[in-house]
Coordinates of C-alpha atoms in Angstrom, one line a residue:
X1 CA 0.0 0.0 0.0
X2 CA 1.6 3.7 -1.2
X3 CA 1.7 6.3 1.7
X4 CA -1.2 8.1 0.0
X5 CA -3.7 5.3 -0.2
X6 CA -3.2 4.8 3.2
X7 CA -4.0 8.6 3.9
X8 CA -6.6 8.5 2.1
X9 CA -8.2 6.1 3.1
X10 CA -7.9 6.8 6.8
X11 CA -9.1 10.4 6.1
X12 CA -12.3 9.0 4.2
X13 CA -13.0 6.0 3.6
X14 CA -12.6 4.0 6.8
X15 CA -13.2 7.4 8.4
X16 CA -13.8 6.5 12.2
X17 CA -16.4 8.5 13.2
X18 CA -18.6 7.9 10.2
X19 CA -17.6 4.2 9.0
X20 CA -16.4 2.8 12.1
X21 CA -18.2 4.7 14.6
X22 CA -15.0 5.2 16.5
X23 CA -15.3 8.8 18.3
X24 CA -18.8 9.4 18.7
X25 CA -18.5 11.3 22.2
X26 CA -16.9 14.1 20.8
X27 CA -18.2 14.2 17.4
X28 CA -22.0 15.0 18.5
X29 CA -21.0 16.7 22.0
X30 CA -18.5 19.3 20.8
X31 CA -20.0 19.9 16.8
X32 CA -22.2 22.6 17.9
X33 CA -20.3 25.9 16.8
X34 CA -17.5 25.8 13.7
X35 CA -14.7 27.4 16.1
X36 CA -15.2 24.8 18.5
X37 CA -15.0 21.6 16.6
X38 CA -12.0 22.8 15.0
X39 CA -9.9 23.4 18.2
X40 CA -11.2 19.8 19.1
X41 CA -10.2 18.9 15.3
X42 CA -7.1 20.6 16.0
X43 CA -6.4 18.6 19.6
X44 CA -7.3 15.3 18.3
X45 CA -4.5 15.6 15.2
X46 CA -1.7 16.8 17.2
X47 CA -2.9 13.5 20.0
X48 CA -3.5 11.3 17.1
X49 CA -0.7 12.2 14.7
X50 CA 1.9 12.0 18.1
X51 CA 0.4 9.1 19.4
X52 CA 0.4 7.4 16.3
X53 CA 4.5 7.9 16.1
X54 CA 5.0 7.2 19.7
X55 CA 3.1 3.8 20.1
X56 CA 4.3 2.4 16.8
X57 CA 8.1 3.0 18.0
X58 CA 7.2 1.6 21.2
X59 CA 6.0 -1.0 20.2
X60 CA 8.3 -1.9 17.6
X61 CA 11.4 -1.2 19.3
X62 CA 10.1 -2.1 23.2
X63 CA 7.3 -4.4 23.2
X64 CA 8.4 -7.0 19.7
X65 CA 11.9 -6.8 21.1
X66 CA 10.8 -8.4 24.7
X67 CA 8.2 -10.1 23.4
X68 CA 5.7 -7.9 25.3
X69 CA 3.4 -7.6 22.8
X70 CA 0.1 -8.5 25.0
X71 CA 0.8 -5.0 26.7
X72 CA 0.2 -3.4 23.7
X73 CA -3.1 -1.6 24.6
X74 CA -1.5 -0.7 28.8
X75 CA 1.7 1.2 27.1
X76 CA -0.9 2.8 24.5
X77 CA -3.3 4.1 27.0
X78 CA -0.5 5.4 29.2
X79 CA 0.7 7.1 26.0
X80 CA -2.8 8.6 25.1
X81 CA -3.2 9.7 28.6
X82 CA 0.4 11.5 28.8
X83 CA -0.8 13.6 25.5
X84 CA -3.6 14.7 26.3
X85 CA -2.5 15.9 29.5
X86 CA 0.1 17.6 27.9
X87 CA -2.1 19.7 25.2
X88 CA -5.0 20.4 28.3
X89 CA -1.7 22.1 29.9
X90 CA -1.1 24.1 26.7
X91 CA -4.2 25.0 25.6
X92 CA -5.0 25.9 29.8
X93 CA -2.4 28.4 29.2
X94 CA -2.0 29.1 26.0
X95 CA -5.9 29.9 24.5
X96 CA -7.8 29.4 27.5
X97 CA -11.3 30.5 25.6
X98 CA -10.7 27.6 23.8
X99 CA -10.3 25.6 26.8
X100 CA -13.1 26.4 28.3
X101 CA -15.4 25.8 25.3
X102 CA -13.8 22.3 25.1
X103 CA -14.8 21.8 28.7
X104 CA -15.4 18.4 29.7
X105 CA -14.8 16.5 26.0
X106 CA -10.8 17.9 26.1
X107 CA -10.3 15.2 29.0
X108 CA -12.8 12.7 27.1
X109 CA -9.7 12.4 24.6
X110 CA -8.1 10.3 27.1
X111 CA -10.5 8.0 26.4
X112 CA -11.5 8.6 22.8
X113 CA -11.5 5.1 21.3
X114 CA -10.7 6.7 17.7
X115 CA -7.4 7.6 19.6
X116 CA -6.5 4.2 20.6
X117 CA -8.1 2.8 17.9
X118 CA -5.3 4.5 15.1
X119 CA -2.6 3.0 17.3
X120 CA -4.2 -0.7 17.4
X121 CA -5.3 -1.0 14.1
X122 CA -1.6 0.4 12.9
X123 CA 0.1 -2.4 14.9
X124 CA -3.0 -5.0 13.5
X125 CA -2.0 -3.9 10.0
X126 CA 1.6 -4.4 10.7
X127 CA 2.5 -0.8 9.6
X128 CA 6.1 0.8 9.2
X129 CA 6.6 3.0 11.8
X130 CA 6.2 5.8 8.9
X131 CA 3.1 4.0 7.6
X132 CA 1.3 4.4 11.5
X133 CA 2.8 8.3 11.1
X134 CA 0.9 8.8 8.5
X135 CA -2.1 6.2 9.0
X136 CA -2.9 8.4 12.1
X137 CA -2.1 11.7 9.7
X138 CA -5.3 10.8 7.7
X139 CA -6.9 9.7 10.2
X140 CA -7.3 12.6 12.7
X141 CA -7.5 14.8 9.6
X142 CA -10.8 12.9 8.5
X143 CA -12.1 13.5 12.2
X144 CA -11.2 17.0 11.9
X145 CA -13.3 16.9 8.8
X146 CA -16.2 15.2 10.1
X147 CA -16.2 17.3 12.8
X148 CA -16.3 20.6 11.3
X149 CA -18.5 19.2 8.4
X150 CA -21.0 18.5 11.0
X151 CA -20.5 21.7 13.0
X152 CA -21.3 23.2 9.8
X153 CA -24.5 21.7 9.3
X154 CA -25.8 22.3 12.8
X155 CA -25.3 25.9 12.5
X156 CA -27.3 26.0 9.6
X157 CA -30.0 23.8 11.1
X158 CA -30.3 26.2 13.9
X159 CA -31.7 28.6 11.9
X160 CA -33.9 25.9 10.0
X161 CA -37.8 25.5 10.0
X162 CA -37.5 21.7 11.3
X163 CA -40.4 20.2 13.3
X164 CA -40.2 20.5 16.8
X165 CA -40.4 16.5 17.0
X166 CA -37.3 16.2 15.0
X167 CA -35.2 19.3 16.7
X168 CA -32.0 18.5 18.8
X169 CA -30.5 14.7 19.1
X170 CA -33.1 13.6 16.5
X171 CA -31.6 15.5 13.7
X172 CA -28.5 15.7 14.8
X173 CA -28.5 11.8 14.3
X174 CA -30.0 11.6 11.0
X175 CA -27.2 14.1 9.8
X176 CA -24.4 12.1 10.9
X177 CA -26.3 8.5 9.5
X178 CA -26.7 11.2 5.9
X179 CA -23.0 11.8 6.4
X180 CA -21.9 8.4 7.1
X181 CA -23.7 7.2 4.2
X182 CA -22.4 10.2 1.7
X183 CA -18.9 9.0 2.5
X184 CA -19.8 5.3 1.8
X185 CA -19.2 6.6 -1.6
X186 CA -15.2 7.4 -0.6
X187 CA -15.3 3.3 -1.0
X188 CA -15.8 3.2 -4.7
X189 CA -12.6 5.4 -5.3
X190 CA -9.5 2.8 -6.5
X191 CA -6.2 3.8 -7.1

């Protein structure tokens, strides 16, 4: 597999938010306002994309070597855990609007299965360490474009004429199954 196909089709069409359903928490909490998903867009690549590069050297260098493979998912965690605490301290200090609009779903990237689910599926797939790099490169990038698709779309329905049975979670739902189904048709693209 070339380094492209992989990034694409992390980024579209095994996107995990809307074909693997990897993510969810964040993608309907935090998709409410354009700015907002894009900070969280913006957190999950730099987690992902680091994450990505530190588990698959991990494990390629420190688990295979001492044949501690079955920790695989411990050591990633820890990982996960260490970045994210690291960007809540930046962002704490750094653009503290922005951490406060996060609020509760910056933590919930800790525990964002998309996150752990880039590292796993590299080491299942038996990527290069540069193959992972990039692997979680298109795959944060396609949750950063879910995301802000979606934050998108719920600005505009705000200001819709939607029947009141169908207004909040409802609709929000149906979008993302419309959106999930729109990039089904990433899966016909060959190279």
């Amino acid at each position: 597999m070339s380094l492209f196909t992989i990034l694409f089709y992390a980024a579209l069409v095994n996107n995990f938010v809307l074909s693997q359903f990897l993510g969810i928490c964040p993608f309907l909490g935090v998709s409410k306002k354009i700015q907002t998903a894009a900070g969280m867009g913006g957190a999950v690549i730099f987690v992902i994309t680091i994450s990505s590069t530190l588990t698959s050297v991990l494990y390629q260098f420190l688990l295979v070597p001492w044949h501690l493979e079955y920790l695989n998912t411990i050591v990633f965690i820890l990982v996960i855990a260490a970045l994210v605490q690291f960007v809540e301290m930046f962002l704490k200090k750094k653009i503290p609007a922005l951490y406060e609009s996060l609020g509760v779903y910056l933590p919930l990237i800790t525990t964002n299965c998309a996150v752990l689910g880039v590292a796993l599926l590299s080491v299942q797939n038996e990527y290069t360490i540069l193959e992972s790099v990039v692997n979680g490169i298109g795959a944060s990038v396609g949750f950063f474009l879910a995301i802000v698709l979606m934050a998108g779309i719920r600005e505009k329905l705000e200001s819709s004429n939607i029947p009141q049975v169908l207004k909040g979670t409802p609709i929000v739902l149906i979008t993302a199954g419309l959106m999930a189904i729109a990039f089904c048709g990433f899966g016909g693209v060959s190279f």
